[in-house]
PDB file of C-alpha atoms in Angstrom:
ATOM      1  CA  UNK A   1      19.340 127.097  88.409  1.00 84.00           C
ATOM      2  CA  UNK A   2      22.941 128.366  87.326  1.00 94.00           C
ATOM      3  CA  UNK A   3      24.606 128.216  83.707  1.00 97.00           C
ATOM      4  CA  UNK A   4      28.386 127.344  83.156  1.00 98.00           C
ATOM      5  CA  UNK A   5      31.423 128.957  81.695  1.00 98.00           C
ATOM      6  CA  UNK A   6      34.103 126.025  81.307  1.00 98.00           C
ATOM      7  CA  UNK A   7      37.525 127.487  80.745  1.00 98.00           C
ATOM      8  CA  UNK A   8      40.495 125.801  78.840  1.00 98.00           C
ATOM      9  CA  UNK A   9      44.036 126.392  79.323  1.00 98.00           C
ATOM     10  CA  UNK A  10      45.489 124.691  76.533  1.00 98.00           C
ATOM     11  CA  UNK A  11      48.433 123.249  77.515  1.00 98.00           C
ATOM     12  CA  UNK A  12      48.774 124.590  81.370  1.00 98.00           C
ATOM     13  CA  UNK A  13      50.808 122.488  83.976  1.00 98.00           C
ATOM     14  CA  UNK A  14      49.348 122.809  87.347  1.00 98.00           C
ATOM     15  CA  UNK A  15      52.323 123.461  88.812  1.00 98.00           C
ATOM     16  CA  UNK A  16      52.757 126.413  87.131  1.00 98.00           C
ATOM     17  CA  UNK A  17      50.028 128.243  88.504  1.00 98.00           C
ATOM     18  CA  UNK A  18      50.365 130.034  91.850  1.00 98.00           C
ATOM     19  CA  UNK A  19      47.148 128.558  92.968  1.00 98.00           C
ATOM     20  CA  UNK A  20      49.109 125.085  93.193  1.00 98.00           C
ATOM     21  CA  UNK A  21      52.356 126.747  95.078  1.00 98.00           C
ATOM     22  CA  UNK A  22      54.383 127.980  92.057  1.00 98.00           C
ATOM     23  CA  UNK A  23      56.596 131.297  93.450  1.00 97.00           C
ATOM     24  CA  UNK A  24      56.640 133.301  90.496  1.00 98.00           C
ATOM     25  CA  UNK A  25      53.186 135.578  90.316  1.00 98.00           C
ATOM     26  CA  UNK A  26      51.554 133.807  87.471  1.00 98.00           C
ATOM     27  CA  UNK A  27      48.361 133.629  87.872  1.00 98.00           C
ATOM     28  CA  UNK A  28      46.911 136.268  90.055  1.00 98.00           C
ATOM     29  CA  UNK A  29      43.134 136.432  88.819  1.00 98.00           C
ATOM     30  CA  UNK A  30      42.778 132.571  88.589  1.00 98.00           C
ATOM     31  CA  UNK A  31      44.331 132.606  92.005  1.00 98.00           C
ATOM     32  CA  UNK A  32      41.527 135.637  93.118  1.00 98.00           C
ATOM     33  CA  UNK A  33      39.429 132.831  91.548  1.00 98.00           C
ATOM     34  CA  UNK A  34      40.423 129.514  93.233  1.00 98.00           C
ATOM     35  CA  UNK A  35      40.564 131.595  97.200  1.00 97.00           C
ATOM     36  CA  UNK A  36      36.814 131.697  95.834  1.00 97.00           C
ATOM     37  CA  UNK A  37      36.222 127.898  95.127  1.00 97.00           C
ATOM     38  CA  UNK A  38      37.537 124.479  94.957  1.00 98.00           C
ATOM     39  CA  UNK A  39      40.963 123.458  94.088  1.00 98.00           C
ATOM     40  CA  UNK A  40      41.610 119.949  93.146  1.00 98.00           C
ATOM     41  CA  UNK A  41      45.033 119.002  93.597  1.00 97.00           C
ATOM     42  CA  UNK A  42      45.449 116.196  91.845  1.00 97.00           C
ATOM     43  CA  UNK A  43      43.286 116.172  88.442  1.00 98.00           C
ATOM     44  CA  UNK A  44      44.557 114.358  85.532  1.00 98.00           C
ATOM     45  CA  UNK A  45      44.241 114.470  81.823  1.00 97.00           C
ATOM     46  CA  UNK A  46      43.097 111.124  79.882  1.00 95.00           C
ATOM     47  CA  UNK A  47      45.506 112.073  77.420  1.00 94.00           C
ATOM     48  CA  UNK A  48      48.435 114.209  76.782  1.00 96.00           C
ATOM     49  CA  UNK A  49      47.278 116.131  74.051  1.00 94.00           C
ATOM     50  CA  UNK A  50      44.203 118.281  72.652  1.00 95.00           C
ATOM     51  CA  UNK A  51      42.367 115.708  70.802  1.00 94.00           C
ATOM     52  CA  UNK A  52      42.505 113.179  72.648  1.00 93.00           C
ATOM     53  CA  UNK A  53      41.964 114.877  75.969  1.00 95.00           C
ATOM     54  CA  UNK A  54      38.885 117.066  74.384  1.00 96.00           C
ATOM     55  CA  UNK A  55      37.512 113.975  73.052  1.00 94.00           C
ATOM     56  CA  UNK A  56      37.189 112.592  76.653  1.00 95.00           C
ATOM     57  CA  UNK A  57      36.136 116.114  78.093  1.00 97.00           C
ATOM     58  CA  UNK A  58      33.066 115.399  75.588  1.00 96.00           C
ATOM     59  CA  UNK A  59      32.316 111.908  76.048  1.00 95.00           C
ATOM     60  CA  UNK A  60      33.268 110.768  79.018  1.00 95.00           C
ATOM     61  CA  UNK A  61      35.283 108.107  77.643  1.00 94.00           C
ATOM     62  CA  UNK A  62      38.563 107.759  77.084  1.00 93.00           C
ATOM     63  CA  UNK A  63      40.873 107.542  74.182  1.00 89.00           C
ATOM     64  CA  UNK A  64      40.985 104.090  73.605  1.00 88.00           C
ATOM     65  CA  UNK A  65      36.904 104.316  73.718  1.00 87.00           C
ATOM     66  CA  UNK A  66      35.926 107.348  71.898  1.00 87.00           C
ATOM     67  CA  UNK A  67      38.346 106.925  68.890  1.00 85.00           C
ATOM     68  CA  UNK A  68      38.832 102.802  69.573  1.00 79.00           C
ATOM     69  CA  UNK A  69      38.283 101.939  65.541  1.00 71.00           C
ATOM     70  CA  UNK A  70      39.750 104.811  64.242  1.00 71.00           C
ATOM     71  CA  UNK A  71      43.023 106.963  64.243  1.00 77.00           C
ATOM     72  CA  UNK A  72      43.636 109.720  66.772  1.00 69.00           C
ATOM     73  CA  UNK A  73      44.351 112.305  64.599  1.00 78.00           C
ATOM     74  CA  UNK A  74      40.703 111.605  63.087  1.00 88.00           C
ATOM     75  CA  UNK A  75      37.351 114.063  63.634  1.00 90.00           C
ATOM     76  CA  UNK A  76      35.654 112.869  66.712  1.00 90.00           C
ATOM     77  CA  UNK A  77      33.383 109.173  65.630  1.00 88.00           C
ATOM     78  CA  UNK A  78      30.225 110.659  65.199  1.00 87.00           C
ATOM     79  CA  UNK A  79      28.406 107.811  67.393  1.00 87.00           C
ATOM     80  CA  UNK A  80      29.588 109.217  70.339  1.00 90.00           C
ATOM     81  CA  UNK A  81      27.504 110.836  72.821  1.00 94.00           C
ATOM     82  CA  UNK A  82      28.911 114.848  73.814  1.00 96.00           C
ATOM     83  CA  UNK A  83      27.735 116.615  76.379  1.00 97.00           C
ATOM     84  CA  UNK A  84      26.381 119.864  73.950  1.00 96.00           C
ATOM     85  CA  UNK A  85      24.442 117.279  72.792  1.00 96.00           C
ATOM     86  CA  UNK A  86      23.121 116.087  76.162  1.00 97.00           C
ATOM     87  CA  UNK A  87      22.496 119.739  76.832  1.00 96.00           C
ATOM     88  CA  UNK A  88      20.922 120.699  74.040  1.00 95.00           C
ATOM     89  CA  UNK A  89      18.316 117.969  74.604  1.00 95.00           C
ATOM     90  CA  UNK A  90      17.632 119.285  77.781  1.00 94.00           C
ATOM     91  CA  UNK A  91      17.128 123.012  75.863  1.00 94.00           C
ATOM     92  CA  UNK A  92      20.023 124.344  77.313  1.00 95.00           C
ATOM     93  CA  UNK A  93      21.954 126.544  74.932  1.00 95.00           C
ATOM     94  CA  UNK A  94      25.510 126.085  74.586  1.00 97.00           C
ATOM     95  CA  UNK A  95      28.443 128.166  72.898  1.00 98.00           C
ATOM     96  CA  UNK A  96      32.170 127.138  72.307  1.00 98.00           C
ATOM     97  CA  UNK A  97      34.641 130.049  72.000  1.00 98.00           C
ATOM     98  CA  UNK A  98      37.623 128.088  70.958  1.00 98.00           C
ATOM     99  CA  UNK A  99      41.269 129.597  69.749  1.00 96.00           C
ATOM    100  CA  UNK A 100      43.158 126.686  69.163  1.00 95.00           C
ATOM    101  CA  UNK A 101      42.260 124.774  65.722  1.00 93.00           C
ATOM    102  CA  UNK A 102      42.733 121.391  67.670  1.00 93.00           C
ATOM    103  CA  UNK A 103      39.367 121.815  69.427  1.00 94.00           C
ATOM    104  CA  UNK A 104      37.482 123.197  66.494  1.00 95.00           C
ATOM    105  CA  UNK A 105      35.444 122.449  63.529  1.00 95.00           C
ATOM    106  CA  UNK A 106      37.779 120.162  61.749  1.00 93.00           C
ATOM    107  CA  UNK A 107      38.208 117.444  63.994  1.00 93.00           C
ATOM    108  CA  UNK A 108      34.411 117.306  64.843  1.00 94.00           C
ATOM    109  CA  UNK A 109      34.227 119.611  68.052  1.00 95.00           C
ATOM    110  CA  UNK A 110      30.885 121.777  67.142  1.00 96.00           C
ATOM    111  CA  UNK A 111      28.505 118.835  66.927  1.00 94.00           C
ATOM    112  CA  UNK A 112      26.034 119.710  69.696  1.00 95.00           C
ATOM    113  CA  UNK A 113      26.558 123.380  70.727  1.00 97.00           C
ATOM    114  CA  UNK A 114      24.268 125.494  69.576  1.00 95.00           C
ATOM    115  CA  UNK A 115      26.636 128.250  68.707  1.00 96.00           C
ATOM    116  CA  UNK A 116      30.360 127.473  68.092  1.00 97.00           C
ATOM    117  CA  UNK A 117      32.707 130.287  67.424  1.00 97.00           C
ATOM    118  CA  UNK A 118      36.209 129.510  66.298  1.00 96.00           C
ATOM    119  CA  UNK A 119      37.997 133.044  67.096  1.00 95.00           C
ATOM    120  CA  UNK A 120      40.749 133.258  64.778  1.00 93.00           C
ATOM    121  CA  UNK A 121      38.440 132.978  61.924  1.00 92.00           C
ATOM    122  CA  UNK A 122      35.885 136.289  63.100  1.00 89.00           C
ATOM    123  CA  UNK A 123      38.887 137.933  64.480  1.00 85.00           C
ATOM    124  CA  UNK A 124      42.154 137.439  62.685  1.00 88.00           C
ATOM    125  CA  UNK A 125      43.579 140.594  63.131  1.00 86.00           C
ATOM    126  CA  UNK A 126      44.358 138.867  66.528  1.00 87.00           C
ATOM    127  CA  UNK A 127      45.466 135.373  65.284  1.00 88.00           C
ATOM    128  CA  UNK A 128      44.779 132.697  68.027  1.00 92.00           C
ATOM    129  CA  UNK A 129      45.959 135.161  70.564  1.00 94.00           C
ATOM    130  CA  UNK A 130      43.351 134.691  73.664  1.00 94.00           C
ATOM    131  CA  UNK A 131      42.404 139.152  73.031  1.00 95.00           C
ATOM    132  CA  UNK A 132      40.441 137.982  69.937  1.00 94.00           C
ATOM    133  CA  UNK A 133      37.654 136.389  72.869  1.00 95.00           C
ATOM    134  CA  UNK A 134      37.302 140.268  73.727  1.00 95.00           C
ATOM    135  CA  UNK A 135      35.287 140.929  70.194  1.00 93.00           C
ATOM    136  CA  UNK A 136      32.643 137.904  70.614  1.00 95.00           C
ATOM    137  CA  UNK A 137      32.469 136.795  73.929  1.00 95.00           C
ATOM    138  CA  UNK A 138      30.989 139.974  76.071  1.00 95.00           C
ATOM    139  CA  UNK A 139      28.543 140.279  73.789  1.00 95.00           C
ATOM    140  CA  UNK A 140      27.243 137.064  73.699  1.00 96.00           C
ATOM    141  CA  UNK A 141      27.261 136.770  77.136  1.00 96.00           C
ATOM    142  CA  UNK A 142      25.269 140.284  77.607  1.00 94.00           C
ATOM    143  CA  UNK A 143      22.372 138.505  75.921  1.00 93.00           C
ATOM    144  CA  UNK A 144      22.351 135.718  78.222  1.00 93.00           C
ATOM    145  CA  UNK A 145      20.535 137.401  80.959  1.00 87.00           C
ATOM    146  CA  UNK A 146      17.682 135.424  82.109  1.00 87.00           C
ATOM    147  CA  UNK A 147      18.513 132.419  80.583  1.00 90.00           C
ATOM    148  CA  UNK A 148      20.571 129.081  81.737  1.00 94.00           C
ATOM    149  CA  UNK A 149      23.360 128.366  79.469  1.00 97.00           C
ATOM    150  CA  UNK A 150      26.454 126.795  78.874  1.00 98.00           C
ATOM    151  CA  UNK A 151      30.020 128.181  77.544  1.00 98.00           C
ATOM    152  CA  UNK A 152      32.838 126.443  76.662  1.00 98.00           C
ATOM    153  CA  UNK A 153      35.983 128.932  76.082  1.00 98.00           C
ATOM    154  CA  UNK A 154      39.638 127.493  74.947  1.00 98.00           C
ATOM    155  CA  UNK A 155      42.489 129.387  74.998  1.00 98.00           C
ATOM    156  CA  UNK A 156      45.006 128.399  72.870  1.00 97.00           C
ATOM    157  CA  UNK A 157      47.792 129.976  75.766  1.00 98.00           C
ATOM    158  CA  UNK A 158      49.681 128.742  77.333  1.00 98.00           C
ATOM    159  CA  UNK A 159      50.709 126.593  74.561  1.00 97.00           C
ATOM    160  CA  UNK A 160      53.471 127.033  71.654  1.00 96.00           C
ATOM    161  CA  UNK A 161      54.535 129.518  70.474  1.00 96.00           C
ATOM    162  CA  UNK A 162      56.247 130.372  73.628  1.00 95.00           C
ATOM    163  CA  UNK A 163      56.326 134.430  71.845  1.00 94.00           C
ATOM    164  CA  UNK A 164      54.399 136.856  74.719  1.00 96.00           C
ATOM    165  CA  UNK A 165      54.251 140.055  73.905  1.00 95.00           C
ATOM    166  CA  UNK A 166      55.290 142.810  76.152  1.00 96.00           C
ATOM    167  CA  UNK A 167      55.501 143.327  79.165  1.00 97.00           C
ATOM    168  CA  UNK A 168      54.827 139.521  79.454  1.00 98.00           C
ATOM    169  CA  UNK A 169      57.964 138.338  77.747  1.00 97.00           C
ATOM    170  CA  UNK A 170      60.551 140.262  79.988  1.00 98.00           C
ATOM    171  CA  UNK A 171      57.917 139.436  83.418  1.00 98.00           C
ATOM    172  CA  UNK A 172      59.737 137.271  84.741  1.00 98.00           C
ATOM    173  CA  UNK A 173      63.544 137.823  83.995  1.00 98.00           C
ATOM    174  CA  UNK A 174      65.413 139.001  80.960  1.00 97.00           C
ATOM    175  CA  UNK A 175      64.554 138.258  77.253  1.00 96.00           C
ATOM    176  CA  UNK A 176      67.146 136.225  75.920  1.00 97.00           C
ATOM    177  CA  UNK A 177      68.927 133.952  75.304  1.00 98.00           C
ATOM    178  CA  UNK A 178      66.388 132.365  72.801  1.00 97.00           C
ATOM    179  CA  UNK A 179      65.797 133.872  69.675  1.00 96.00           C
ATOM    180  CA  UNK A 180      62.833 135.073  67.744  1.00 94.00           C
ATOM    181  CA  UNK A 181      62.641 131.891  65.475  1.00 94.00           C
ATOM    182  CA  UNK A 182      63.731 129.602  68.305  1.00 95.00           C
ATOM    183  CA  UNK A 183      60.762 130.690  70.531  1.00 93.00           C
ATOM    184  CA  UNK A 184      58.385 131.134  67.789  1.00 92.00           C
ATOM    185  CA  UNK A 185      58.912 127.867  65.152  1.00 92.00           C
ATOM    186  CA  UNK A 186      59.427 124.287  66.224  1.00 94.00           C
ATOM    187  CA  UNK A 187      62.671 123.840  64.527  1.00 96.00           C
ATOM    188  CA  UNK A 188      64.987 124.182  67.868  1.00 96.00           C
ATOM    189  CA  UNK A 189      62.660 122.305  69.786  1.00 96.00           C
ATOM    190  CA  UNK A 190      62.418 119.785  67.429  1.00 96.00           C
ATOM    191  CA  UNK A 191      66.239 119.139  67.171  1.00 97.00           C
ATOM    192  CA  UNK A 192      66.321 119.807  70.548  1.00 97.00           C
ATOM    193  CA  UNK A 193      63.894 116.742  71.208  1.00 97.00           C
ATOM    194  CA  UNK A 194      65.851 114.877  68.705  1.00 97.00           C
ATOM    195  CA  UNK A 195      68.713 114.962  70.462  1.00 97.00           C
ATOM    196  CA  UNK A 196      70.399 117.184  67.583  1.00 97.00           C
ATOM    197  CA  UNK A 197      70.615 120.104  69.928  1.00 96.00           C
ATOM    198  CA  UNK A 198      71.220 120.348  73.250  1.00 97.00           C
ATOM    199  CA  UNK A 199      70.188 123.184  75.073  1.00 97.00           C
ATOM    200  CA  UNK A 200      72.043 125.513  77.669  1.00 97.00           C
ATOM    201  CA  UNK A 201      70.748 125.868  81.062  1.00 98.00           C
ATOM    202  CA  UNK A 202      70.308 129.805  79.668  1.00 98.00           C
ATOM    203  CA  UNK A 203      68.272 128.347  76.883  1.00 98.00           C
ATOM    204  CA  UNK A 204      66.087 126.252  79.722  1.00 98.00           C
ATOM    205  CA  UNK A 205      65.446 129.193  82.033  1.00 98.00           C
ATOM    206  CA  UNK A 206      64.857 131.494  79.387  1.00 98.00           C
ATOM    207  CA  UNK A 207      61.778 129.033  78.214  1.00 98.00           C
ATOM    208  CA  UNK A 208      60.493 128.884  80.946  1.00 98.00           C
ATOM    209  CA  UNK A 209      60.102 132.652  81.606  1.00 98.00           C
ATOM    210  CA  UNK A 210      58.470 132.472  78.319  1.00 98.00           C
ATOM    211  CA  UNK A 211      55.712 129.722  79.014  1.00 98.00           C
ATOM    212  CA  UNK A 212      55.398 131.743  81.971  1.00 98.00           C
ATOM    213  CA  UNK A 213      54.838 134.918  80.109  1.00 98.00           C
ATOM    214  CA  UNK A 214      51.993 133.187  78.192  1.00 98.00           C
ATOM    215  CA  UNK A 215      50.788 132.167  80.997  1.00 98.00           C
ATOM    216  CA  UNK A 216      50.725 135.531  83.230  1.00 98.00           C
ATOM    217  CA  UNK A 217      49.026 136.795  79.521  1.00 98.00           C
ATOM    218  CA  UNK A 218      46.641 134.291  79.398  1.00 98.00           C
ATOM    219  CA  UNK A 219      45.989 134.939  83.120  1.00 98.00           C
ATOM    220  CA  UNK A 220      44.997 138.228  82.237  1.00 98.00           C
ATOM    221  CA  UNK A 221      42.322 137.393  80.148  1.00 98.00           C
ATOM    222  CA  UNK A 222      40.644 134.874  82.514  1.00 98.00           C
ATOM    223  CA  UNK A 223      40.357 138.180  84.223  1.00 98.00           C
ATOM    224  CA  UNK A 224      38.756 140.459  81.655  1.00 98.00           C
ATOM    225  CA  UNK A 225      36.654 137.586  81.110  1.00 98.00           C
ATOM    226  CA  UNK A 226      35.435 137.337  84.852  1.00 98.00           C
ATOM    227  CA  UNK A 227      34.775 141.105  84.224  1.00 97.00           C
ATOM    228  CA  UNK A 228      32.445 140.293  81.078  1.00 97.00           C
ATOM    229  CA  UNK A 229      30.447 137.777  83.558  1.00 97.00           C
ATOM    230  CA  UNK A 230      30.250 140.766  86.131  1.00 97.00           C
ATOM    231  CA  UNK A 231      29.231 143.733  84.219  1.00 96.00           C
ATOM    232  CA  UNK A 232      26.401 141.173  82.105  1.00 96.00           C
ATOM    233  CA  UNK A 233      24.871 140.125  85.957  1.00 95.00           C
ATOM    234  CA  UNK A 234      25.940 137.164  85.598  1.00 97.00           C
ATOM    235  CA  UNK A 235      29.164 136.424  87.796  1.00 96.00           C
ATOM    236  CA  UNK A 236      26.797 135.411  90.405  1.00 95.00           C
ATOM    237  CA  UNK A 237      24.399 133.007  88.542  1.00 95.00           C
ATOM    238  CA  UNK A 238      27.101 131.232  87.074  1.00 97.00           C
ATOM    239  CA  UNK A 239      29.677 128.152  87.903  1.00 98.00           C
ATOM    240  CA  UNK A 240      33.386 128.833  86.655  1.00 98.00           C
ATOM    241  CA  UNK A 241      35.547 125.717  85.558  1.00 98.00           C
ATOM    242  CA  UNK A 242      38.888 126.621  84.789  1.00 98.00           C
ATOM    243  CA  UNK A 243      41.123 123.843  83.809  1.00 98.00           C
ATOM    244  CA  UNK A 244      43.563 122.495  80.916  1.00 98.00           C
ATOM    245  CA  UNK A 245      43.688 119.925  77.941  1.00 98.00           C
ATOM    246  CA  UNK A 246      47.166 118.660  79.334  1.00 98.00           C
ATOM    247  CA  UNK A 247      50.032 120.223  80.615  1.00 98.00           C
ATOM    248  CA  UNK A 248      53.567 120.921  79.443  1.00 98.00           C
ATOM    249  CA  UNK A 249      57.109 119.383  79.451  1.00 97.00           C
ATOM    250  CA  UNK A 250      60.028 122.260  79.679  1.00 98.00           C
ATOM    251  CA  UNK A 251      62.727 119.888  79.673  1.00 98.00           C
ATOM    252  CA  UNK A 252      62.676 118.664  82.466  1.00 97.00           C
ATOM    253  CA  UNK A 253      62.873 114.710  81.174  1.00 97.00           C
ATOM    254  CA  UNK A 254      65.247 116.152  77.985  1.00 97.00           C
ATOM    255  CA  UNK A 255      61.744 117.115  75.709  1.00 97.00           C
ATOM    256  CA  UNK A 256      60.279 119.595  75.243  1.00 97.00           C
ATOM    257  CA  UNK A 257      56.221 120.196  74.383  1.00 97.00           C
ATOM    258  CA  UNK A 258      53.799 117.413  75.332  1.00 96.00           C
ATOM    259  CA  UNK A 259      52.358 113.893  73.103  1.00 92.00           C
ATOM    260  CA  UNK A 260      54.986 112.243  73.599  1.00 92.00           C
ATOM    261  CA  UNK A 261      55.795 111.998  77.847  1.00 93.00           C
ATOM    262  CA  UNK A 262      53.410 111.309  80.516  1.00 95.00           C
ATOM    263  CA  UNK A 263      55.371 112.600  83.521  1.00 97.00           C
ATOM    264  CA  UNK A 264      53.345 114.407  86.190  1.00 97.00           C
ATOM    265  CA  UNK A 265      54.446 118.171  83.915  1.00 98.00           C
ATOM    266  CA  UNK A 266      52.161 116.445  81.392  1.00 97.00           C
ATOM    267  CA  UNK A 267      49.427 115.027  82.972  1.00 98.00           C
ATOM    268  CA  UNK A 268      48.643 117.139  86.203  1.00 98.00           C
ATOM    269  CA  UNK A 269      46.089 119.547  85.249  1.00 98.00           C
ATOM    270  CA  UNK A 270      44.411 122.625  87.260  1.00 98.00           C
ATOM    271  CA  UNK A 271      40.993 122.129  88.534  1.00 98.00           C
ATOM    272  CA  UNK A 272      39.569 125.191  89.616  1.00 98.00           C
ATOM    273  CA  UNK A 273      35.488 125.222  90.138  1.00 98.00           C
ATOM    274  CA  UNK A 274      34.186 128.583  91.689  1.00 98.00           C
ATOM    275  CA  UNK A 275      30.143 128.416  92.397  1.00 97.00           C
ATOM    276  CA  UNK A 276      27.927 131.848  93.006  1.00 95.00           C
ATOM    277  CA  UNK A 277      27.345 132.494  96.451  1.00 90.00           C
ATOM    278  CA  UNK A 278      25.343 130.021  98.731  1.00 91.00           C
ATOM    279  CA  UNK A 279      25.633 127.346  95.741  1.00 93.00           C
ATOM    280  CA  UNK A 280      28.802 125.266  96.784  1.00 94.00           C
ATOM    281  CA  UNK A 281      32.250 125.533  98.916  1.00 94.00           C
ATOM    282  CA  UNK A 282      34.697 128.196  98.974  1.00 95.00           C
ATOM    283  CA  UNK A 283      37.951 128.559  99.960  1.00 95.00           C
ATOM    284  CA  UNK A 284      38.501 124.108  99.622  1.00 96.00           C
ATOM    285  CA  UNK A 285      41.138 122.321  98.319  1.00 97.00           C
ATOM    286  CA  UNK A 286      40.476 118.594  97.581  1.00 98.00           C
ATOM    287  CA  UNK A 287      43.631 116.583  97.717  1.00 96.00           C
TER     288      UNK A 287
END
């Protein structure tokens, strides 16, 4: 009797979040969100980056299933079963809101929903930037009253470019030593990764306060979002899922970005599931 939101991260470690015992303030409104629910401690992506990880989200399979005869930077095989289309069978509508191109149209990722929304495209004044949700989503989800439904929203933050704007990029510490262009393109990180460049322990801390910055930004739109859900009626007839594609590596393991390592910055992924009242735990963590 209760529709679904399912939230995407893209690219959000787990231990980045305060929910999972990071010190720096983060994450306050998913943290509001997870006191409310469950918080697994140890979920796991399938796969270290979008496609393949979305793929799995879809099909319950993973990579070496859903795309087993063909590359993995191909559209999602058409033979596979997705949930939007499991859903729609059952007449359930279902939306995706997606800001990352990765988990849109061209790789295959609309099949099945009944609506599917890729942001940057009907609000480009705001790029893949997770504000652009505020022009479709509230809307859509004021005419959901009275009916079941599922939504499926990816935020392209707190992935690359590791750019906030302010006051998110001076949050947590000053802004520098990293330039514009070094932040913002993947030539540094690239030679960086290459072992052409080696970074200074500056350079290190001063990315992280960044990917935290796009986090604490992104953070703040999981919130305006929550407030969308509350002021349709709908916070309470609805189960939140807020989780991530993969995670992120910051150097830690001399790379930065993700594809290419599966070390626990990768692959450990938040799992946050908050139910309406009376319809599941609160306050839990699973282990």
């Amino acid at each position: 009797g209760v529709s679904v939101v399912y939230v995407v991260l893209d690219a959000a470690r787990a231990r980045n979040l305060g929910c999972y015992g990071y010190g720096r303030a983060t994450t306050p409104e998913v943290d509001r969100i997870a006191a409310e629910g469950i918080v697994f401690e140890r979920a796991f992506t399938p796969a270290v980056y979008t496609l393949g990880a979305m793929s799995s989200v879809w099909t319950s399979q993973y990579p070496d299933r859903h795309h087993a005869e063909v590359s993995y930077a191909d559209r999602l095989p058409a033979g596979r079963l997705t949930l939007s289309e499991a859903l729609g069978a059952l007449g359930i509508r279902s939306a995706g809101f997606v800001l990352n191109p990765m988990a849109g149209k061209a790789l295959g990722f609309e099949r099945g929903f009944s609506e599917f929304v890729e942001v940057f495209s009907v609000a480009p004044e705001s790029g893949s930037r997770g504000e652009g949700l505020r022009r479709v989503l509230p809307q859509w989800l004021a005419g959901r009253r009275g009916s079941r439904f599922f939504a499926y929203v990816h935020f392209r933050e707190p992935h690359f470019p590791f750019n906030p704007g302010p006051p998110f990029d001076t949050q947590f510490g000053p802004d520098a030593p990293l330039t514009v262009p070094q932040r913002q393109d993947k030539a540094w990180y690239t030679d960086v990764n290459q072992k052409r460049v080696t970074p200074t322990p500056e350079e290190i801390a001063h990315l992280v306060r960044l990917y935290d910055g796009n986090l604490a930004y992104v953070d703040r739109e999981v919130g305006l979002l929550r407030q969308a859900l509350e002021q349709a009626g709908l916070w309470d007839q609805t189960v939140l899922i807020i989780s991530a594609d993969h995670g992120e590596q910051l150097y830690e393991h001399g790379y930065i970005s993700h594809s290419a390592q599966v070390y626990e910055e990768s692959v450990n992924i938040p799992l946050i599931v908050r139910f309406p009242a009376g319809k599941g735990p609160r306050g839990t963590r699973v282990k």
